[in-house]
Structures are given as structure tokens and as C-alpha cells.
XYZ file of C-alpha atoms in Angstrom:
337
model
C 127.015 3.945 115.516
C 127.084 6.739 112.943
C 127.138 10.177 114.521
C 125.143 12.021 111.854
C 122.199 13.618 113.625
C 119.721 12.242 111.039
C 121.212 8.742 110.922
C 118.619 7.035 113.139
C 115.778 8.590 111.142
C 117.271 7.170 107.941
C 117.770 3.721 109.511
C 114.134 3.617 110.580
C 112.973 4.709 107.115
C 115.130 2.077 105.423
C 113.948 -0.576 107.874
C 110.337 0.204 106.942
C 111.166 -0.109 103.227
C 113.054 -3.382 103.634
C 110.164 -4.914 105.635
C 107.604 -4.144 102.922
C 107.034 -7.353 100.941
C 104.467 -5.750 98.639
C 106.597 -3.142 96.939
C 109.974 -3.022 95.239
C 112.273 -0.379 96.676
C 114.995 0.641 94.253
C 117.817 3.017 95.257
C 115.928 6.126 94.154
C 112.935 4.988 96.247
C 115.133 4.532 99.306
C 116.598 8.007 98.843
C 113.119 9.515 98.552
C 111.879 7.643 101.637
C 114.818 8.874 103.729
C 114.477 12.462 102.513
C 110.764 12.433 103.334
C 111.336 10.917 106.787
C 113.978 13.475 107.762
C 111.803 16.346 106.549
C 108.669 15.098 108.327
C 110.450 14.617 111.652
C 112.761 17.644 111.672
C 111.304 20.212 109.268
C 114.716 20.298 107.561
C 114.823 19.715 103.805
C 117.734 17.273 103.346
C 119.653 16.366 100.229
C 120.545 12.736 100.865
C 122.805 11.228 98.232
C 123.141 7.689 96.887
C 126.501 7.262 98.658
C 124.881 8.026 102.030
C 122.286 5.277 101.514
C 125.009 2.793 100.546
C 126.868 3.681 103.743
C 123.682 3.308 105.797
C 122.954 -0.118 104.311
C 126.512 -1.266 104.984
C 126.227 -0.087 108.575
C 122.865 -1.824 109.091
C 124.420 -5.072 107.804
C 127.505 -4.765 109.995
C 127.979 -6.277 113.480
C 128.258 -2.704 114.809
C 124.768 -2.111 113.421
C 122.092 -4.797 113.414
C 123.513 -7.638 111.255
C 120.524 -6.889 109.035
C 119.799 -9.607 106.399
C 119.363 -7.313 103.379
C 118.977 -8.851 99.916
C 119.898 -7.087 96.689
C 117.549 -8.512 94.077
C 118.118 -7.871 90.387
C 115.170 -6.709 88.305
C 116.531 -6.393 84.783
C 119.243 -3.750 84.943
C 117.968 -2.440 88.258
C 118.279 -3.683 91.840
C 115.742 -3.527 94.633
C 116.304 -4.111 98.346
C 114.441 -6.044 101.049
C 114.992 -8.289 104.038
C 115.092 -11.985 103.195
C 113.601 -12.864 106.618
C 111.000 -11.332 108.917
C 113.471 -8.915 110.435
C 113.357 -5.437 111.917
C 116.041 -3.380 113.592
C 113.461 -2.538 116.269
C 113.164 -6.171 117.365
C 116.821 -6.595 118.237
C 117.713 -6.017 121.907
C 119.449 -2.748 122.585
C 123.194 -2.797 123.185
C 124.761 -1.265 126.291
C 126.032 1.603 124.150
C 122.560 2.274 122.747
C 121.075 2.196 126.237
C 123.690 4.717 127.369
C 122.873 6.960 124.390
C 119.133 6.731 125.094
C 119.698 7.520 128.762
C 121.654 10.638 127.797
C 118.889 11.662 125.381
C 116.276 11.299 128.122
C 118.403 13.476 130.410
C 118.352 16.209 127.781
C 114.607 15.879 127.160
C 114.001 16.208 130.885
C 114.991 19.858 130.517
C 111.577 20.509 128.943
C 109.554 18.965 131.760
C 107.626 21.666 133.553
C 107.564 24.082 130.644
C 104.105 25.248 129.500
C 102.560 23.046 126.796
C 105.201 20.355 127.328
C 103.182 18.408 129.884
C 103.055 15.490 127.432
C 106.826 15.160 127.866
C 106.338 13.698 131.359
C 104.261 10.783 130.020
C 106.539 10.181 127.053
C 109.685 10.053 129.188
C 108.042 7.759 131.723
C 107.014 5.380 128.928
C 110.533 5.377 127.507
C 112.051 4.658 130.899
C 109.570 1.814 131.507
C 109.925 0.262 128.056
C 113.712 0.172 128.146
C 114.060 -0.451 131.892
C 115.886 2.815 132.543
C 114.254 3.687 135.846
C 117.017 2.307 138.083
C 118.493 5.586 139.331
C 115.846 8.235 139.902
C 118.282 10.743 141.410
C 119.357 13.540 139.110
C 123.089 13.424 138.416
C 123.330 16.263 135.908
C 121.872 19.747 135.948
C 120.964 21.984 133.025
C 120.564 25.718 133.144
C 116.992 26.696 132.335
C 114.491 29.426 133.092
C 111.063 27.997 133.888
C 109.664 31.509 134.384
C 110.687 32.656 130.907
C 107.806 34.727 129.501
C 108.029 33.358 125.954
C 107.927 29.679 126.904
C 104.147 29.495 126.436
C 104.547 30.227 122.711
C 107.333 27.728 122.080
C 105.259 24.646 121.311
C 102.766 26.387 118.995
C 105.471 28.224 117.051
C 107.390 24.972 116.688
C 104.261 23.407 115.162
C 103.787 26.412 112.856
C 107.306 25.870 111.512
C 106.954 22.124 111.017
C 103.510 22.550 109.406
C 104.719 25.456 107.215
C 102.018 27.758 108.535
C 102.207 31.543 108.076
C 101.507 33.481 111.281
C 100.531 37.031 112.177
C 102.069 38.105 115.448
C 101.794 41.113 117.700
C 105.119 42.178 119.119
C 106.072 44.676 121.812
C 109.633 45.976 121.638
C 111.758 46.833 124.668
C 111.410 50.465 123.578
C 107.639 50.255 124.019
C 106.721 50.130 120.305
C 103.977 47.744 119.173
C 104.399 45.991 115.834
C 102.148 43.752 113.764
C 104.015 41.365 111.481
C 103.050 38.579 109.084
C 105.826 36.036 109.245
C 106.851 32.859 107.455
C 108.509 31.082 110.429
C 111.677 29.089 109.747
C 113.747 28.459 112.851
C 113.872 28.734 116.653
C 117.193 29.216 118.415
C 117.947 29.279 122.104
C 120.628 31.559 123.495
C 121.361 32.726 127.033
C 118.136 31.227 128.418
C 115.965 32.959 125.799
C 114.299 31.738 122.610
C 114.472 33.597 119.298
C 112.243 33.095 116.253
C 113.651 33.604 112.766
C 111.449 33.988 109.722
C 110.706 35.855 106.523
C 108.936 39.205 106.890
C 105.969 38.977 104.509
C 105.971 42.747 103.929
C 109.659 43.150 103.076
C 111.121 40.949 100.346
C 114.020 38.741 101.466
C 114.134 40.221 104.987
C 114.829 37.639 107.669
C 113.824 38.993 111.067
C 114.759 37.867 114.549
C 112.087 38.022 117.269
C 112.583 37.146 120.968
C 109.655 35.009 122.051
C 109.288 36.929 125.307
C 108.345 40.084 123.335
C 105.477 38.372 121.490
C 102.045 39.372 122.798
C 99.965 37.025 120.646
C 99.905 35.324 117.266
C 97.448 33.617 114.958
C 97.510 31.597 111.760
C 97.201 33.387 108.422
C 95.725 31.644 105.416
C 98.203 32.694 102.734
C 100.753 30.576 100.818
C 103.829 29.712 102.839
C 107.173 30.767 101.324
C 109.729 28.045 101.988
C 113.246 28.801 103.148
C 115.545 28.123 100.205
C 118.408 30.513 100.943
C 119.584 29.984 104.534
C 121.133 26.937 106.151
C 120.389 27.610 109.812
C 122.886 24.932 110.830
C 125.601 27.348 109.620
C 123.792 30.698 109.860
C 125.169 31.566 113.293
C 128.730 30.347 112.736
C 130.121 33.889 112.423
C 128.480 35.459 115.467
C 128.289 35.181 119.210
C 124.589 34.784 120.028
C 121.846 35.344 117.469
C 122.101 38.922 116.131
C 123.498 39.465 112.632
C 123.612 43.221 111.844
C 122.564 44.164 108.301
C 125.510 44.484 105.966
C 128.042 43.530 108.635
C 131.137 41.540 107.715
C 133.341 39.099 109.579
C 136.256 40.887 111.260
C 139.312 39.918 113.263
C 138.527 40.874 116.853
C 141.664 40.809 119.013
C 141.289 40.664 122.803
C 143.852 40.709 125.591
C 143.014 39.066 128.920
C 144.562 39.453 132.334
C 146.861 36.625 133.359
C 144.472 35.150 135.957
C 141.517 35.124 133.527
C 143.315 33.749 130.474
C 143.240 30.012 131.494
C 139.457 30.229 131.876
C 139.121 31.653 128.359
C 141.366 28.922 126.945
C 139.312 26.191 128.655
C 136.037 27.686 127.411
C 136.633 29.464 124.064
C 134.488 32.524 123.410
C 133.735 31.361 119.865
C 134.555 28.434 117.616
C 136.956 30.618 115.608
C 139.062 31.633 118.604
C 142.829 31.409 118.108
C 145.570 32.077 120.629
C 147.929 34.714 119.233
C 150.153 35.221 122.266
C 149.808 32.836 125.183
C 152.295 34.682 127.396
C 150.382 37.957 127.109
C 146.877 36.460 127.010
C 146.001 37.617 123.476
C 143.357 35.825 121.390
C 141.673 36.486 118.053
C 138.063 35.852 117.026
C 136.822 35.814 113.439
C 133.306 37.114 114.011
C 130.739 39.726 113.106
C 130.753 42.176 116.038
C 127.291 42.454 117.576
C 125.590 43.338 120.835
C 126.000 39.819 122.226
C 129.750 40.047 121.710
C 129.733 43.384 123.526
C 127.843 41.823 126.433
C 130.273 38.933 126.541
C 133.228 41.289 126.668
C 131.672 43.322 129.474
C 131.045 40.119 131.431
C 134.820 39.927 131.980
C 134.885 43.393 133.554
C 138.347 44.928 133.754
C 140.067 41.623 132.935
C 139.841 42.082 129.158
C 140.849 44.770 126.686
C 139.710 45.100 123.057
C 142.778 45.651 120.866
C 141.260 45.462 117.367
C 139.421 46.570 115.321
C 139.807 50.186 116.343
C 136.186 51.145 115.672
C 134.994 48.344 117.965
C 137.551 49.322 120.606
C 136.186 52.885 120.427
C 132.627 51.628 120.912
C 133.620 49.679 124.033
C 135.642 52.667 125.246
C 132.612 54.930 124.883
C 130.441 52.579 126.912
C 133.108 52.279 129.576
C 133.199 56.093 129.764
C 129.423 56.171 130.212
C 129.703 53.622 133.020
C 132.435 55.663 134.677
C 130.229 58.733 134.508
C 127.302 56.897 136.107
C 129.420 55.653 138.988
C 131.415 58.839 139.488
C 128.785 60.175 141.921
C 128.900 57.168 144.220
C 129.452 58.055 147.862
C 132.963 57.486 149.069
């Protein structure tokens, strides 16, 4: 089955079009239907091309797909598409591979059970397991890290709905420094990192300023009845490619960050790269290079390795780490011997 994350949404949209005997669906109609379906279900504005729809149709007709009986019917110089029998991809029994994929998806969704405002997830998952006879093994065989006591979890569902419904919100926010802020925000995206959730959106009071707000610092929020400004400039699927975590300092640029690890720590770093850009420069001496924007999350990651890592480059970043190490040394210098 195709691995594109929106593939199943497109197949369902096409299936609905092909089953409709009362309307002609030409290629441009199929493209529009798929674009609308992806947007309605994900909040992402896609740009599906004609070639993608051709590929989807070919897959649906293939034995790997559903052996779908799709007719191409000429209408003058144009062609419309429909099933030539009463067919639907939803009526075909699921394959073993599809059952495995669904089982894995349910395991992931189970992470949300128990979170505030996700009580409906329990019923939905139970119905899925019953419908597809997936209730055989009730013992958990995989564990996911999660924080059920996370303070911002109670806002997650409502903010998600605000994004999908393109609703402007006014939120009250309390910083870690004790400062209260009142912002009007056009919400765009929620990202999870290190067991916390972060909201990204356009600050209504500052043109073009995308702000990042941890959900656990939000005190309250409400809807605001002003026109919603759509996100047309940022692809959040790629927005975080150049950073560790979620913080992108204003005006910062990607730099080559060179780190040297102790011999006993280096295999761990190789098995679990610190960032997608990581390259091994010198395996014998444990030296790697990251192409990233240095930020506070990168600093925290470096400190998590304690004395088993050394920042080599850039020099300004090495100096920053050195200064913090000096402050730590000062704090611990008074410890009783």
C-alpha cells in the first residue's frame, strides 16, 4: 500500500466519487474532491496534482489495492470516471497487512486514552477493535512515554478544534518568569516535544510574527470573532527540520555544530542520532557534525550527556556551553567533602 500519509484519505474520496451514479467526475473534479477531503480531515491545505490521482487510480485497480472496477467513459474530448458495478473499497475484506497496520494505528491512538477531553477515544477504539475483530490479545506489548499529569493537556482538544475550524483565539499566558500576557492568536499547528505540547500561530498584533506557546503556560483562552488569517508561508512538515526541539531563534542561521563524544558514549549516539542531519566525521575519535540552528533544546541535549561530550565548533556556541559549565562548577564548589 502507498506510504503517503494522505493516501487513505484520497482513496476514500475517490471511492465516494466513483460510487456516485448521479454525477460525472472528470479529472479536475477528482482532484478537487481529494484536496477537500485532505483539508477537512487534517487541516492541511494540499496541492494534489493530476499525476497523483492517476497513480491512486492505478493502485486502486491493482491486486495490491482493491482490484477496483473503474471505468473511463468518454464524454466528447473529456473523460469521467466511475465504477461499472456496485463496488466500494470499504466492502472488501481487509488483508492481513491492513489488519496489522490498523492494529499498529490503534496502539498509537491508545496513547491518548486517559487524557482530559479524550474520553471519546475509549469508545472509538473499542468499536474499531470489535468491528475488525482485533480484541484477541488484550495485554499491552508496547509502551509509549507520556505524561498524563501534564498541565496543558486539558487545552489540547479545544485548541486542536480551533485550528481545524480556523478560529481566532484570545489566550492568557503566564511565562516562567512570572509575566502575564494577553495575546490574540491565529492558531496553525501543535507540536509535541519532550512530553510537552507547543502551539504555533500568528500573533495578531505583530505582522508576520509566528509565536511558540507551551500549552502548560496557558491560563485560559476564548474565541475571538475576527477574520482568520490563513497560514500561507510556513510548511510545518519542514519547519522544524533545522532544529532540535521546537525553538527557532529570530534571525538565527543553520550552523555546523561539531561534537566529540567519549568512546563509551559514541555507539549510543550512532545508534540514536541527535538530529537527522548528523554525520560522522571521525569514528575513531567519536566526532560528529550537526547542521542545525543552535537553540536551548540543543543546549539541554548536550548537557544530558554530562562530561561525555565536548562542543568543538562553532566557537561562540562552545563559549556559551563553557560559561554554563563554569556556573555549574561554581554552584557545586561549596559542596561538603
